[in-house]
Tab-separated table of C-alpha atoms and ligand atoms in Angstrom:
chain	number	residue	atom	x	y	z
A	62	MET	CA	161.823	6.843	-166.252
A	63	THR	CA	164.749	8.734	-168.065
A	64	PRO	CA	165.543	12.109	-165.087
A	65	PHE	CA	164.422	15.136	-167.745
A	66	ASP	CA	164.099	18.669	-167.618
A	67	ARG	CA	162.358	21.145	-169.237
A	68	ARG	CA	164.792	23.643	-170.642
A	69	LEU	CA	164.779	23.000	-174.011
A	70	CYS	CA	161.047	21.420	-175.384
A	71	VAL	CA	160.225	20.661	-179.003
A	72	ALA	CA	156.836	21.901	-179.590
A	73	PRO	CA	153.490	19.702	-180.427
A	74	MET	CA	153.201	19.915	-183.757
A	75	MET	CA	150.105	18.020	-185.681
A	76	GLU	CA	151.600	16.469	-188.643
A	77	TRP	CA	155.002	17.061	-187.837
A	78	THR	CA	156.289	15.541	-184.729
A	79	ASP	CA	154.890	12.419	-185.595
A	80	ARG	CA	157.289	9.508	-184.320
A	81	HIS	CA	159.452	9.954	-187.270
A	82	CYS	CA	160.156	13.499	-186.856
A	83	ARG	CA	160.720	12.450	-183.102
A	84	PHE	CA	163.184	9.764	-183.873
A	85	PHE	CA	164.789	11.983	-185.856
A	86	HIS	CA	165.219	15.147	-183.370
A	87	ARG	CA	166.244	12.618	-180.447
A	88	LEU	CA	168.822	11.726	-182.692
A	89	LEU	CA	170.264	15.236	-182.366
A	90	THR	CA	169.250	15.938	-179.150
A	91	ARG	CA	169.575	13.348	-175.857
A	92	ARG	CA	168.013	16.134	-173.432
A	93	ALA	CA	165.254	18.352	-175.028
A	94	LEU	CA	161.854	16.985	-173.957
A	95	ILE	CA	159.680	16.084	-177.509
A	96	TYR	CA	156.739	16.271	-177.126
A	97	THR	CA	153.798	14.276	-179.741
A	98	GLU	CA	151.391	15.661	-181.950
A	99	MET	CA	148.016	16.301	-180.299
A	100	VAL	CA	145.842	13.156	-179.669
A	101	THR	CA	142.072	13.494	-178.901
A	102	THR	CA	140.737	10.839	-175.950
A	103	GLY	CA	138.385	10.173	-178.946
A	104	ALA	CA	140.907	8.481	-181.136
A	105	VAL	CA	142.910	7.258	-178.126
A	106	LEU	CA	139.990	5.608	-176.663
A	107	ARG	CA	138.558	4.480	-179.933
A	108	GLY	CA	141.202	4.334	-182.672
A	109	ASP	CA	143.715	2.229	-183.637
A	110	ARG	CA	146.280	2.693	-180.561
A	111	GLU	CA	149.770	1.355	-181.415
A	112	ARG	CA	149.914	3.349	-184.654
A	113	LEU	CA	148.766	6.658	-182.896
A	114	ILE	CA	150.350	6.851	-179.713
A	115	GLY	CA	153.620	3.561	-180.327
A	116	PHE	CA	156.239	5.365	-180.062
A	117	ASP	CA	159.994	3.728	-179.723
A	118	PRO	CA	161.966	3.676	-176.780
A	119	PHE	CA	164.818	5.702	-177.638
A	120	GLU	CA	162.596	8.902	-178.128
A	121	HIS	CA	162.513	8.931	-174.334
A	122	PRO	CA	162.238	11.874	-172.515
A	123	VAL	CA	158.674	11.711	-174.297
A	124	ALA	CA	155.550	14.212	-173.641
A	125	ILE	CA	152.316	12.990	-174.833
A	126	GLN	CA	149.926	16.193	-175.338
A	127	LEU	CA	146.338	14.966	-175.537
A	128	GLY	CA	143.004	16.997	-176.573
A	129	GLY	CA	139.851	16.550	-174.526
A	130	CYS	CA	137.453	18.038	-171.909
A	131	ASP	CA	135.806	15.282	-170.061
A	132	PRO	CA	137.896	14.936	-167.092
A	133	ARG	CA	137.128	10.955	-166.854
A	134	ALA	CA	137.622	10.355	-170.848
A	135	LEU	CA	141.210	12.176	-169.754
A	136	ALA	CA	142.003	9.892	-167.405
A	137	GLU	CA	141.668	7.332	-169.218
A	138	CYS	CA	143.523	7.946	-172.197
A	139	ALA	CA	146.533	9.679	-169.405
A	140	ARG	CA	146.304	5.751	-168.018
A	141	ILE	CA	146.982	4.402	-171.163
A	142	ALA	CA	149.142	6.429	-172.408
A	143	GLU	CA	151.417	6.168	-168.982
A	144	ASN	CA	151.146	2.464	-169.796
A	145	PHE	CA	152.561	3.422	-172.998
A	146	GLY	CA	155.694	4.742	-171.385
A	147	TYR	CA	155.080	8.162	-171.482
A	148	ASP	CA	157.076	10.441	-169.291
A	149	GLU	CA	154.692	13.266	-169.249
A	150	ILE	CA	151.125	13.600	-169.905
A	151	ASN	CA	150.060	17.584	-171.492
A	152	LEU	CA	146.900	18.936	-172.196
A	153	ASN	CA	146.351	20.819	-174.954
A	154	VAL	CA	144.352	24.763	-174.005
A	155	GLY	CA	145.723	26.497	-177.168
A	156	CYS	CA	144.562	24.828	-180.218
A	157	PRO	CA	142.418	27.449	-181.684
A	158	SER	CA	140.932	24.726	-185.046
A	159	ASP	CA	137.540	25.093	-185.675
A	160	ARG	CA	137.430	20.991	-185.440
A	161	VAL	CA	138.820	21.295	-181.806
A	162	GLN	CA	136.248	24.440	-180.839
A	163	GLU	CA	133.099	22.281	-182.151
A	164	GLY	CA	134.743	19.413	-179.302
A	165	ARG	CA	134.896	22.403	-177.084
A	166	PHE	CA	138.681	22.120	-176.203
A	167	GLY	CA	141.682	23.271	-177.337
A	168	ALA	CA	142.013	27.372	-176.902
A	169	CYS	CA	138.120	27.412	-175.901
A	170	LEU	CA	139.144	25.943	-172.502
A	171	MET	CA	140.797	29.437	-171.835
A	172	ALA	CA	137.433	30.509	-171.110
A	173	GLU	CA	136.878	27.051	-168.391
A	174	PRO	CA	139.594	27.196	-166.057
A	175	ALA	CA	137.145	24.919	-163.174
A	176	LEU	CA	136.850	22.862	-165.935
A	177	VAL	CA	140.927	22.468	-166.777
A	178	GLY	CA	141.537	22.311	-163.235
A	179	GLU	CA	138.840	19.084	-163.021
A	180	CYS	CA	140.751	17.672	-166.507
A	181	VAL	CA	143.961	17.615	-164.293
A	182	ALA	CA	143.125	16.678	-161.441
A	183	ALA	CA	141.359	13.543	-163.012
A	184	MET	CA	144.833	12.386	-164.868
A	185	ARG	CA	147.100	13.525	-162.023
A	186	ALA	CA	144.663	11.194	-159.788
A	187	ALA	CA	145.003	8.533	-162.972
A	188	VAL	CA	148.661	8.609	-163.225
A	189	ALA	CA	152.587	8.698	-161.308
A	190	VAL	CA	154.271	10.703	-164.293
A	191	PRO	CA	153.892	14.543	-164.785
A	192	VAL	CA	150.740	16.383	-165.806
A	193	THR	CA	151.404	19.449	-167.657
A	194	VAL	CA	149.031	22.056	-169.673
A	195	LYS	CA	149.487	23.868	-172.885
A	196	CYS	CA	147.715	26.731	-172.867
A	197	ARG	CA	147.955	30.772	-174.780
A	198	LEU	CA	147.754	34.065	-172.569
A	199	GLY	CA	143.804	34.296	-173.687
A	200	VAL	CA	141.097	34.223	-176.041
A	201	ASP	CA	139.208	36.844	-177.837
A	202	ASP	CA	138.654	39.590	-175.783
A	203	GLN	CA	139.896	38.238	-172.142
A	204	ASP	CA	142.022	40.235	-170.478
A	205	PRO	CA	145.490	38.385	-170.376
A	206	GLU	CA	146.303	39.324	-166.802
A	207	ALA	CA	143.074	37.372	-165.461
A	208	ALA	CA	143.035	35.120	-167.940
A	209	LEU	CA	146.316	33.181	-167.319
A	210	GLU	CA	146.167	34.086	-163.737
A	211	ALA	CA	143.110	32.509	-163.454
A	212	MET	CA	143.935	29.073	-165.867
A	213	THR	CA	147.302	29.185	-163.387
A	214	ARG	CA	145.751	29.308	-159.999
A	215	SER	CA	143.070	26.479	-161.425
A	216	VAL	CA	145.753	24.046	-163.036
A	217	VAL	CA	148.239	24.916	-159.932
A	218	ALA	CA	145.640	24.070	-157.292
A	219	ALA	CA	144.858	20.653	-159.578
A	220	GLY	CA	148.277	19.444	-159.614
A	221	ALA	CA	150.003	20.325	-162.371
A	222	ALA	CA	153.714	20.070	-162.475
A	223	ALA	CA	154.443	22.671	-164.841
A	224	LEU	CA	152.738	25.057	-167.452
A	225	VAL	CA	153.562	25.723	-171.038
A	226	VAL	CA	152.172	29.078	-172.534
A	227	HIS	CA	152.642	29.949	-175.800
A	228	ALA	CA	153.148	33.760	-175.588
A	229	ARG	CA	150.010	35.233	-177.369
A	230	LYS	CA	146.426	34.744	-177.356
A	231	ALA	CA	144.590	32.964	-179.785
A	232	TRP	CA	141.443	34.412	-181.852
A	233	LEU	CA	138.954	31.934	-181.863
A	234	LYS	CA	136.871	33.120	-184.777
A	235	GLY	CA	138.279	34.836	-187.930
A	236	LEU	CA	141.789	33.636	-188.161
A	237	SER	CA	142.966	30.338	-189.486
A	238	PRO	CA	145.076	28.176	-187.063
A	239	ARG	CA	148.030	29.385	-189.024
A	240	GLN	CA	146.812	32.864	-188.983
A	241	ASN	CA	146.730	32.410	-185.201
A	242	ARG	CA	150.280	31.409	-184.625
A	243	GLU	CA	151.377	34.486	-186.095
A	244	VAL	CA	148.425	37.334	-186.178
A	245	PRO	CA	147.738	37.972	-182.611
A	246	PRO	CA	151.043	39.898	-181.618
A	247	LEU	CA	153.542	37.422	-178.592
A	248	ASP	CA	154.124	39.274	-175.247
A	249	HIS	CA	156.804	37.064	-173.715
A	250	ALA	CA	156.485	39.570	-170.825
A	251	ARG	CA	153.330	38.360	-169.458
A	252	VAL	CA	154.952	34.873	-169.209
A	253	TYR	CA	158.355	36.211	-167.393
A	254	ARG	CA	155.134	38.126	-165.222
A	255	LEU	CA	153.412	34.786	-164.211
A	256	LYS	CA	156.689	33.010	-163.511
A	257	ALA	CA	157.784	35.725	-161.102
A	258	ALA	CA	153.985	35.301	-159.589
A	259	HIS	CA	154.189	31.838	-159.336
A	260	PRO	CA	157.960	31.203	-158.242
A	261	ALA	CA	156.924	27.630	-157.301
A	262	LEU	CA	155.502	26.398	-160.601
A	263	PRO	CA	157.581	25.113	-163.454
A	264	VAL	CA	156.967	27.805	-166.705
A	265	VAL	CA	158.273	26.846	-169.916
A	266	LEU	CA	157.650	29.860	-172.411
A	267	ASN	CA	156.626	29.085	-176.308
A	268	GLY	CA	155.870	31.439	-179.178
A	269	GLY	CA	158.734	33.128	-181.734
A	270	VAL	CA	161.768	31.513	-180.040
A	271	GLY	CA	163.754	31.580	-182.952
A	272	ASP	CA	167.487	30.453	-181.909
A	273	LEU	CA	168.982	28.911	-178.730
A	274	ALA	CA	170.543	32.288	-177.946
A	275	ALA	CA	166.955	33.504	-177.966
A	276	ALA	CA	166.554	30.844	-175.464
A	277	ALA	CA	169.101	30.640	-173.559
A	278	ARG	CA	167.892	34.603	-172.953
A	279	HIS	CA	164.551	33.329	-172.075
A	280	LEU	CA	165.944	30.915	-169.372
A	281	GLU	CA	167.024	33.857	-167.597
A	282	HIS	CA	163.536	34.613	-166.305
A	283	VAL	CA	161.379	31.143	-166.914
A	284	ASP	CA	162.060	27.437	-166.460
A	285	GLY	CA	161.834	26.246	-169.453
A	286	VAL	CA	161.831	27.099	-173.708
A	287	MET	CA	159.900	24.956	-176.201
A	288	MET	CA	160.952	25.853	-179.771
A	289	GLY	CA	158.390	24.857	-182.520
A	290	ARG	CA	158.355	25.767	-185.970
A	291	ALA	CA	162.686	26.715	-185.517
A	292	ALA	CA	163.251	23.271	-184.612
A	293	TYR	CA	160.777	21.690	-187.283
A	294	HIS	CA	162.101	24.081	-190.238
A	295	GLU	CA	166.170	24.190	-189.296
A	296	PRO	CA	166.164	20.625	-187.206
A	297	TRP	CA	170.743	21.399	-186.988
A	298	ARG	CA	169.628	23.908	-184.482
A	299	LEU	CA	169.197	20.787	-181.903
A	300	LEU	CA	172.529	19.387	-182.656
A	301	ALA	CA	173.696	22.474	-180.578
A	302	VAL	CA	171.246	21.867	-177.315
A	303	ASP	CA	173.305	19.414	-175.603
A	304	PRO	CA	176.327	21.456	-175.670
A	305	GLU	CA	174.416	24.820	-175.190
A	306	LEU	CA	172.054	24.223	-173.296
A	307	PHE	CA	173.076	21.095	-170.838
A	308	GLY	CA	176.836	21.359	-170.831
A	309	ALA	CA	176.627	17.868	-172.351
A	310	PRO	CA	178.706	16.495	-174.821
A	311	ALA	CA	176.123	16.828	-178.759
A	312	PRO	CA	175.319	13.740	-179.880
A	313	PHE	CA	176.913	13.952	-182.982
A	314	VAL	CA	179.948	16.136	-184.751
A	315	SER	CA	177.408	17.334	-187.493
A	316	PRO	CA	174.256	16.813	-188.842
A	317	LYS	CA	175.309	14.655	-191.549
A	318	ALA	CA	176.796	11.966	-188.908
A	319	ALA	CA	173.382	12.542	-187.156
A	320	ALA	CA	171.206	11.737	-190.911
A	321	ALA	CA	173.803	8.802	-191.641
A	322	ALA	CA	172.685	7.332	-188.192
A	323	LEU	CA	169.594	7.509	-189.194
A	324	LEU	CA	169.926	5.220	-192.040
A	325	ALA	CA	169.386	2.088	-189.869
A	326	TYR	CA	165.759	3.508	-188.949
A	327	VAL	CA	164.714	4.063	-191.997
A	328	GLU	CA	166.085	0.445	-193.665
A	329	ARG	CA	163.823	-0.383	-190.669
A	330	GLU	CA	160.642	1.441	-191.200
A	331	CYS	CA	161.141	0.982	-194.924
A	332	ALA	CA	161.141	-2.942	-194.302
A	333	ARG	CA	157.790	-2.651	-192.763
A	334	GLY	CA	156.308	-0.703	-195.105
A	335	THR	CA	156.865	2.600	-193.902
A	336	ARG	CA	157.531	5.056	-197.153
A	337	LEU	CA	160.652	6.456	-197.309
A	338	TYR	CA	159.236	10.745	-197.504
A	339	ALA	CA	157.328	9.967	-194.110
A	340	ILE	CA	160.459	10.025	-192.811
A	341	ALA	CA	162.801	11.792	-195.223
A	342	ARG	CA	160.118	14.644	-195.048
A	343	HIS	CA	161.389	15.951	-191.862
A	344	LEU	CA	164.729	15.945	-193.015
A	345	LEU	CA	165.127	18.777	-195.581
A	346	GLY	CA	165.926	21.625	-193.460
A	347	LEU	CA	168.737	19.401	-192.099
A	348	PHE	CA	171.718	21.282	-193.820
A	349	HIS	CA	172.094	25.240	-193.367
A	350	ALA	CA	175.053	26.865	-195.017
A	351	VAL	CA	176.699	23.785	-196.714
A	352	PRO	CA	177.594	22.868	-199.883
A	353	GLY	CA	175.250	20.567	-201.556
A	354	ALA	CA	172.347	21.238	-199.254
A	355	ARG	CA	169.829	22.101	-202.111
A	356	ALA	CA	171.027	19.341	-203.787
A	357	PHE	CA	170.214	17.200	-200.637
A	358	ARG	CA	166.960	18.310	-200.790
A	359	ARG	CA	166.293	18.309	-204.424
A	360	HIS	CA	167.131	14.796	-204.314
A	361	LEU	CA	165.237	13.389	-201.795
A	362	ALA	CA	161.912	15.609	-203.058
A	363	VAL	CA	162.177	14.168	-206.036
A	364	GLU	CA	163.698	10.164	-205.847
A	365	GLY	CA	162.463	10.370	-202.276
A	366	VAL	CA	159.022	9.849	-202.914
A	367	LYS	CA	159.106	7.449	-205.927
A	368	SER	CA	157.519	3.973	-205.444
A	369	GLY	CA	160.057	1.906	-203.704
A	370	ALA	CA	162.283	4.327	-202.750
A	371	ASP	CA	164.304	3.040	-199.626
A	372	ALA	CA	167.963	3.877	-197.172
A	373	ARG	CA	169.431	3.807	-200.668
A	374	VAL	CA	167.937	7.032	-201.587
A	375	LEU	CA	169.068	8.674	-198.292
A	376	ARG	CA	172.540	7.498	-198.480
A	377	ASP	CA	172.477	9.031	-202.163
A	378	ALA	CA	171.367	12.172	-201.184
A	379	LEU	CA	173.467	12.638	-198.120
A	380	ALA	CA	176.847	11.896	-200.270
A	381	LEU	CA	175.567	15.434	-202.199
A	382	VAL	CA	176.480	16.674	-198.720
A	383	LEU	CA	180.378	18.378	-198.007
A	384	ASP	CA	179.824	17.472	-194.319
A	385	SER	CA	182.827	19.944	-192.848
A	386	ALA	CA	183.175	18.131	-189.811
A	387	THR	CA	183.878	15.099	-191.180
A	388	ASP	CA	184.550	14.975	-195.121
A	389	LEU	CA	187.370	17.810	-194.384
A	390	ALA	CA	189.089	15.587	-192.042
A	391	GLN	CA	188.748	12.550	-194.428
A	392	THR	CA	190.184	14.932	-197.169
A	393	ALA	CA	193.188	16.406	-194.996
A	394	ALA	CA	194.511	12.234	-194.219
B	541	FMN	C1	152.011	22.657	-188.043
B	541	FMN	C2	151.800	23.003	-186.766
B	541	FMN	C3	151.071	22.188	-185.822
B	541	FMN	C4	150.541	22.443	-184.260
B	541	FMN	N1	150.036	21.160	-183.673
B	541	FMN	C5	149.652	21.636	-182.755
B	541	FMN	C6	149.242	20.535	-181.621
B	541	FMN	O1	149.201	19.614	-181.605
B	541	FMN	N2	148.969	20.829	-180.231
B	541	FMN	C7	149.751	22.470	-179.792
B	541	FMN	O2	149.542	22.623	-178.240
B	541	FMN	N3	150.271	23.204	-180.667
B	541	FMN	C8	150.263	23.148	-181.855
B	541	FMN	N4	150.915	23.572	-182.789
B	541	FMN	C9	151.513	25.331	-181.390
B	541	FMN	C10	153.038	24.630	-181.357
B	541	FMN	O3	153.259	24.073	-180.900
B	541	FMN	C11	153.342	26.310	-180.704
B	541	FMN	O4	152.421	26.662	-179.912
B	541	FMN	C12	153.449	27.474	-181.901
B	541	FMN	O5	153.942	27.221	-183.184
B	541	FMN	C13	154.074	28.111	-181.402
B	541	FMN	O6	155.552	28.149	-181.523
B	541	FMN	P1	156.589	28.425	-182.298
B	541	FMN	O7	156.680	30.237	-182.426
B	541	FMN	O8	158.347	28.029	-181.442
B	541	FMN	O9	156.422	27.776	-183.627
B	541	FMN	C14	151.126	23.637	-183.730
B	541	FMN	C15	152.488	24.554	-185.092
B	541	FMN	C16	152.193	24.122	-186.047
B	541	FMN	C17	153.101	24.958	-186.798
């Protein structure tokens, strides 16, 4: 297993952090811990496993996030995921969508800490890799002090290796999942207090972390920070993770150099029948304040969706971007 720590994690995001996205993110940072989208136990047990949870070994360290509330099913899925090679198994106790509420898992489990403890204990008994939980501060009219404390005690007693806390409540009725990521107020101080009350438990703070400077500030209070939307929409930020948070060299001198390194993967995937845009859509935010960034996006959005589009479209799109680190050096030479 690749050694990892949780100082910087890229959040699980449905329909966003698929295997192509994760491969791309891994080019930008060798150290961040990256998460899959949530996969339900039903899907893992009955679906096309290779398609649902298969991943490229280059993605390590990578955690799978499971959604479910049946300890036996979760234990079985954890075992399957460990055999696939995942480095960590995470249980979703934060997703507020209606579909999830019908299944009685996700955020509504905030009201059932004892059951979450049983789930964690069952998964722990099934695998050797760490089992972690991602939760909210509470749901609906729960008191966030008591609800988060009860959840923490239960998962610590069950042997969870870390707790990721999305630092806002979820409102189970009346808000869409998207609103539930924006409307309930953030309370980072509550997560700091949690860490102070449980110094031995690795605590990862999530929610509203927009840049690495903010991440570094949170790291003075907690063990790890999880970035979601900022990492996805502005993946160029990930290139600074290794030098700024881990004291390690950046994998590439520039976002353009990282994208160029993705071309071989794109060629391989397109040859297997993957549509270019399934990969390229994750790159749209790669360039920031760089001449040609808009032309790059437009080229991918227009040419990348055409049938038969392949790595050449990405190569042409990249040629539209001035890479301050390499192109200027070449111009000067
Ligand atoms: C498109 C999208 C999909 C998400 N899917 C999941 C998911 O599958 N599991 C989960 O625990 N959280 C999911 N989330 C929530 C994020 O993991 C994270 O908790 C949330 O976006 C707050 O972090 P941020 O402010 O850094 O984005 C999703 C968020 C987004 C934007």
